[in-house]
Short mmCIF file of C-alpha atoms in Angstrom, two decimals:
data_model
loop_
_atom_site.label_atom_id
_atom_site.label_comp_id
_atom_site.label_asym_id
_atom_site.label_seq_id
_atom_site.Cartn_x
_atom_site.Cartn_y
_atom_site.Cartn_z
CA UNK A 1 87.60 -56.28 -48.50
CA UNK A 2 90.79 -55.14 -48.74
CA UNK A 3 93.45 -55.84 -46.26
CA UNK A 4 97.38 -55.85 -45.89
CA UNK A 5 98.68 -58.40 -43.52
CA UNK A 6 102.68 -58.24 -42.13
CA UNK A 7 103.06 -60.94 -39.88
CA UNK A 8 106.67 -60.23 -38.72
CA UNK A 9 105.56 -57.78 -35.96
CA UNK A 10 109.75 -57.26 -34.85
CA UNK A 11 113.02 -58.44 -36.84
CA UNK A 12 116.29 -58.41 -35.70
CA UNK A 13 119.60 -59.50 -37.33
CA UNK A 14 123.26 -58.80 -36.99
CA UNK A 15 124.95 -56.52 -39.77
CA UNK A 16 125.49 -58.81 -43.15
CA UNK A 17 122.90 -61.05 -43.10
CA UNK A 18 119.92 -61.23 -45.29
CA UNK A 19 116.91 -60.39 -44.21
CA UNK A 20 112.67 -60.98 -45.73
CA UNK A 21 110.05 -58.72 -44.84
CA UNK A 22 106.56 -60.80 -45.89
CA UNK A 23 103.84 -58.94 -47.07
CA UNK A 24 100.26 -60.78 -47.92
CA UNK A 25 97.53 -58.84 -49.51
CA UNK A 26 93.80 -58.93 -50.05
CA UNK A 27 91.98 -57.47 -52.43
CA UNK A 28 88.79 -58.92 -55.14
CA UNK A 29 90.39 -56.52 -57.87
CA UNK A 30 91.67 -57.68 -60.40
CA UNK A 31 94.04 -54.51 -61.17
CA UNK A 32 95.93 -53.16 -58.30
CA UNK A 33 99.09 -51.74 -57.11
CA UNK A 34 102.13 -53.08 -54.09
CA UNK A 35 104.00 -50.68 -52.56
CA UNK A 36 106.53 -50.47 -50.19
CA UNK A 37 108.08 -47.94 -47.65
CA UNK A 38 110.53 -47.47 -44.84
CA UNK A 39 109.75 -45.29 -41.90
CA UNK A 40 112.94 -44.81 -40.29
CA UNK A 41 113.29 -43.25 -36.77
CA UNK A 42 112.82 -39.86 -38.12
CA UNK A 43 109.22 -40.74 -39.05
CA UNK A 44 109.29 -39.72 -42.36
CA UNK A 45 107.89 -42.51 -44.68
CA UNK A 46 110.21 -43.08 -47.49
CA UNK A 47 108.81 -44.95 -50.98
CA UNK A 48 110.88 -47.39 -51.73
CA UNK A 49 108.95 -49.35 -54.92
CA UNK A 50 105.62 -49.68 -56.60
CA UNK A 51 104.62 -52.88 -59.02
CA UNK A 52 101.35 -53.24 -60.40
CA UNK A 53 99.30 -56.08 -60.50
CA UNK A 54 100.00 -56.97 -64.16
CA UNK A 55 103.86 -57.04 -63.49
CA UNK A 56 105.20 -60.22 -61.64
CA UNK A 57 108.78 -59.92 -62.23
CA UNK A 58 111.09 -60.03 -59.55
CA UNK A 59 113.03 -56.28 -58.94
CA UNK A 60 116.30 -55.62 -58.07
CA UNK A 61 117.76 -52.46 -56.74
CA UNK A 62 121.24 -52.85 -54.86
CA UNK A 63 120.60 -54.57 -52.11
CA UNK A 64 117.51 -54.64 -52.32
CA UNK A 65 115.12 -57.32 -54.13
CA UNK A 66 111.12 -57.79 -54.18
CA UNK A 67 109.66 -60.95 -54.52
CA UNK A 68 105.83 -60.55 -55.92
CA UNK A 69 104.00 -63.81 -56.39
CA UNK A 70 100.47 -63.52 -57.43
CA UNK A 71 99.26 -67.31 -56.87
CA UNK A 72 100.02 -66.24 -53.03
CA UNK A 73 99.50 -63.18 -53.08
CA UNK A 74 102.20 -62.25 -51.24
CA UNK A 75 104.82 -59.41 -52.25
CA UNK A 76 107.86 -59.99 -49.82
CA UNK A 77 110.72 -57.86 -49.62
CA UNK A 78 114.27 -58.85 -49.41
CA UNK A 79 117.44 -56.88 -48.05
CA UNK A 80 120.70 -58.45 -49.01
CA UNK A 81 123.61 -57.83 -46.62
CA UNK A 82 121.65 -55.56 -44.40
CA UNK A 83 123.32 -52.21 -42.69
CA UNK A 84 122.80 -50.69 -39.25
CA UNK A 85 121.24 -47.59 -41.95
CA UNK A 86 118.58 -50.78 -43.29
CA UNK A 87 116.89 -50.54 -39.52
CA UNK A 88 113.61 -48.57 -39.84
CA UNK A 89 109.64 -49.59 -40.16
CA UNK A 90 108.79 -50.87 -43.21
CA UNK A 91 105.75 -50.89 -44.44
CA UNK A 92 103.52 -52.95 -47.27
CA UNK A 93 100.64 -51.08 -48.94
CA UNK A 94 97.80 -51.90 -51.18
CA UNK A 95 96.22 -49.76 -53.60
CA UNK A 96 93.28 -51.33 -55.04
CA UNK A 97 91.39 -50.42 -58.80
CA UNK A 98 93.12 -49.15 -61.99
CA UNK A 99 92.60 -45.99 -60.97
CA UNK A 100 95.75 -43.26 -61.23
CA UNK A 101 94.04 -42.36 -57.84
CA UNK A 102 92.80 -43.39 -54.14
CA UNK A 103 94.10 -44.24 -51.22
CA UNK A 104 96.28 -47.01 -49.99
CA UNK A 105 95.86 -49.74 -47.10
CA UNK A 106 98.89 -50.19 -45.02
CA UNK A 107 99.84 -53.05 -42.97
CA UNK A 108 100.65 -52.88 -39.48
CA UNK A 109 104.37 -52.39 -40.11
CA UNK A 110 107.65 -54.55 -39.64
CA UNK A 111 110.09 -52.99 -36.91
CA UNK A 112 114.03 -54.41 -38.37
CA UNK A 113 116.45 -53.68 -36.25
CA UNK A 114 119.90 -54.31 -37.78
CA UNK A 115 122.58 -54.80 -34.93
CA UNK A 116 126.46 -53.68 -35.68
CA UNK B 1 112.61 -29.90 -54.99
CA UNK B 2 111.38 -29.14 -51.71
CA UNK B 3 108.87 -32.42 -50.45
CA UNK B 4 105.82 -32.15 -49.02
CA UNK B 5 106.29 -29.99 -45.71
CA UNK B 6 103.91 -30.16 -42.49
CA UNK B 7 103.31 -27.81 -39.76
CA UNK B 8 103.68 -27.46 -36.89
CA UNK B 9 105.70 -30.55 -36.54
CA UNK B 10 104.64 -30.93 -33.17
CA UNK B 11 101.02 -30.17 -31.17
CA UNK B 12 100.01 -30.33 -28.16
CA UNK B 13 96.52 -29.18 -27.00
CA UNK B 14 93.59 -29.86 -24.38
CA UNK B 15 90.67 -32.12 -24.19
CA UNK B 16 87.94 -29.98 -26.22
CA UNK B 17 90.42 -27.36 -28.23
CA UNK B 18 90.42 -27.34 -31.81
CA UNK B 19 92.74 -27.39 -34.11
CA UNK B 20 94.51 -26.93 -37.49
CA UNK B 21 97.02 -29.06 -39.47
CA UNK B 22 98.71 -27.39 -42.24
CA UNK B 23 100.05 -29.39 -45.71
CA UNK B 24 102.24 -27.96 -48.17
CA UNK B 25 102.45 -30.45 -50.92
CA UNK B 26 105.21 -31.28 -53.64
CA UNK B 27 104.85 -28.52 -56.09
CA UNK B 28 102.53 -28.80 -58.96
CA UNK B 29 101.13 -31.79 -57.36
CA UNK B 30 97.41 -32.33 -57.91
CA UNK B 31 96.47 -35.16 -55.53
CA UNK B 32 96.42 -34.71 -51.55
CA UNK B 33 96.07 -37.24 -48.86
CA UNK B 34 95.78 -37.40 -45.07
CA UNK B 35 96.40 -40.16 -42.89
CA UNK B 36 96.49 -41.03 -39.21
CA UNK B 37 99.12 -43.21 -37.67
CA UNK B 38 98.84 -44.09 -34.35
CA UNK B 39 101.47 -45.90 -32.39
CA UNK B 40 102.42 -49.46 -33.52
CA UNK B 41 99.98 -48.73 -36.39
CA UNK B 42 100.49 -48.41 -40.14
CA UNK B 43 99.17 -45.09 -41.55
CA UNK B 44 95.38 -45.03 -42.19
CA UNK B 45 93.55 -43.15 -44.61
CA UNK B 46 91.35 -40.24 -44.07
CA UNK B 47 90.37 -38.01 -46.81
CA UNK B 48 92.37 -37.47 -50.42
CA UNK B 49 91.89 -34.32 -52.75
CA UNK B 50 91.83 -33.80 -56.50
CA UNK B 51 92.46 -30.31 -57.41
CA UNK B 52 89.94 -28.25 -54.97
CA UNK B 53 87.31 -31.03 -54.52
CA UNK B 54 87.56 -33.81 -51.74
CA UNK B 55 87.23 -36.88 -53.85
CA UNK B 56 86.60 -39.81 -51.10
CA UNK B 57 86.14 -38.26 -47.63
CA UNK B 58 85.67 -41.87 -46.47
CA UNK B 59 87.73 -42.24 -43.49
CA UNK B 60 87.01 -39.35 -41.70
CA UNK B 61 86.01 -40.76 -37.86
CA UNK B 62 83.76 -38.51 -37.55
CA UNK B 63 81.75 -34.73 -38.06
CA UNK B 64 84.62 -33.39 -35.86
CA UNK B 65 87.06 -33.54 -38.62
CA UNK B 66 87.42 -31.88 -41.78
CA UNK B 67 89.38 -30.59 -44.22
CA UNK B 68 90.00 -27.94 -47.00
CA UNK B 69 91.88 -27.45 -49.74
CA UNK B 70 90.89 -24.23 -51.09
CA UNK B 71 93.22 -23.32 -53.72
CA UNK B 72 94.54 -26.84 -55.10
CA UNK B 73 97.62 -26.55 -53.07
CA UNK B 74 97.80 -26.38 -49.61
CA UNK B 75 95.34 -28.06 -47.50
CA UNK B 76 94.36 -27.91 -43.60
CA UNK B 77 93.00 -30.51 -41.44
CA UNK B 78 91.20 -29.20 -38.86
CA UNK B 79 89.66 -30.92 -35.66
CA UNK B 80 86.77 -29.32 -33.50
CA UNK B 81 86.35 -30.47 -29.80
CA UNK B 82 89.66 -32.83 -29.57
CA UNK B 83 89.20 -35.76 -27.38
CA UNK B 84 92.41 -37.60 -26.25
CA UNK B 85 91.68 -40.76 -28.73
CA UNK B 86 92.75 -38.38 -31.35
CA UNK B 87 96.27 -38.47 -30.36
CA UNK B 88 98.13 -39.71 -33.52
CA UNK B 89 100.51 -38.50 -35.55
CA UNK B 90 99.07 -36.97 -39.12
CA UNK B 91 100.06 -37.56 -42.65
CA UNK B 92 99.97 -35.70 -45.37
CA UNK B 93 101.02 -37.01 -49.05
CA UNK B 94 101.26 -35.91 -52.67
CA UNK B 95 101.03 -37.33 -55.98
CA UNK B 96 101.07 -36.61 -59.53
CA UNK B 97 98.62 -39.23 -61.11
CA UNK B 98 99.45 -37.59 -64.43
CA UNK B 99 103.12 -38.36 -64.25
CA UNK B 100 103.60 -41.23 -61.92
CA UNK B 101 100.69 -42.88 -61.44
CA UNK B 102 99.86 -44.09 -57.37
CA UNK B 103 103.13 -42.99 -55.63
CA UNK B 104 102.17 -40.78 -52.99
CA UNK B 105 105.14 -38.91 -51.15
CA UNK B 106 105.09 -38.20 -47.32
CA UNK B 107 105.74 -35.26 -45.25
CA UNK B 108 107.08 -35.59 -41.78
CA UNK B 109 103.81 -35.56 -40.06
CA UNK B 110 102.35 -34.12 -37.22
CA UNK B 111 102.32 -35.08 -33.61
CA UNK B 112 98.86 -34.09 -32.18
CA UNK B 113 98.94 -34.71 -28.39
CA UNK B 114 95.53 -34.12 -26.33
CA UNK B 115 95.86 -34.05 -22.75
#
């Protein structure tokens, strides 16, 4: 089976602080793909990264920093000194095979809120 | 370049109507995908095409829904006899598995609202 779990249903913080967004995944492949994007109140999902299974270095991109751990199979996602602009859905998603193709599983979604 | 566009943006129709979804992918993109969010929910999947040809057609509900995508571009999801647990906003993404293997980008989506 394959399944995306976000635990953090809500999120809140106050402008500056740091902020994790956990992601755990399922899957019996042994290839795969993480991916994660921001939905902010426009409703447009955004793509924010992609790693593949094979990959388990840690990514930095400004404030932003991914944390993929295979032993846990978790892929958590960091925002350093979060903005008011950080405050969207963010969603984890799974796409399972090798394949350049097929469909992703999405987690239920993490609601941050970023307060000025 | 233009991303993937959606229309209308908004839809709002009666128990029994059917409609139609329109997609307008990235340009020159070969892979199309439809999902259904529904509120508090994280987009699920549908149907995905390849070219012309529906390549997994899995998550389709049901016979009511289907879609098309007749010239490898722009593709229609269409919905016979709505019922009001079809309410959802709908998806549409694009990739270019040649190029950038698994990153599908999103259009705006559609509201479908069935009274």
């Amino acid at each position: 089976a394959q399944k995306v779990t976000q635990a953090q249903t809500e999120i809140s913080v106050v402008e500056k602080e740091d902020v994790t967004l956990d992601c755990v995944y399922e899957t019996r492949d042994t290839t795969y793909y993480l991916f994660w994007y921001k939905q902010p109140p426009s409703g447009e999902l955004v793509f924010l990264i992609r790693r593949n299974s094979f990959d388990e270095q840690n990514e930095i991109s400004g404030r932003y920093s991914w944390n993929f751990q295979k032993s846990t199979s978790s892929f958590n996602f960091t925002i350093t000194a979060s903005q008011v602009v950080d405050s969207a859905v963010y969603f984890c998603a799974l796409k399972p095979g090798g394949s350049t193709l097929g469909r992703l599983y999405f987690g239920r979604g993490t609601q941050l809120t970023v307060w000025p | 370049g233009a991303g993937v566009s959606q229309t209308p943006s908004n839809k709002v129709t009666e128990k029994g109507k059917y409609v139609e979804l329109r997609c307008d992918p990235i340009s020159g993109h070969t892979a199309l995908y439809w999902y259904r969010q529904s509120l508090g929910q994280g987009p699920e999947f549908l149907i995905y095409f390849q070219g012309t040809g529906a390549a997994d057609d899995s998550g389709l509900p049901n016979d009511r829904f289907f879609a098309v995508r007749p010239e490898g571009s722009v593709s229609t999801l269409k919905i016979q006899r709505t019922e009001r647990g079809d309410s959802a906003v709908y998806l549409c993404a694009s990739s270019l598995p040649e190029r950038s293997p698994d990153t599908q980008y999103f259009g705006p989506g559609t509201r479908l609202t069935v009274l």
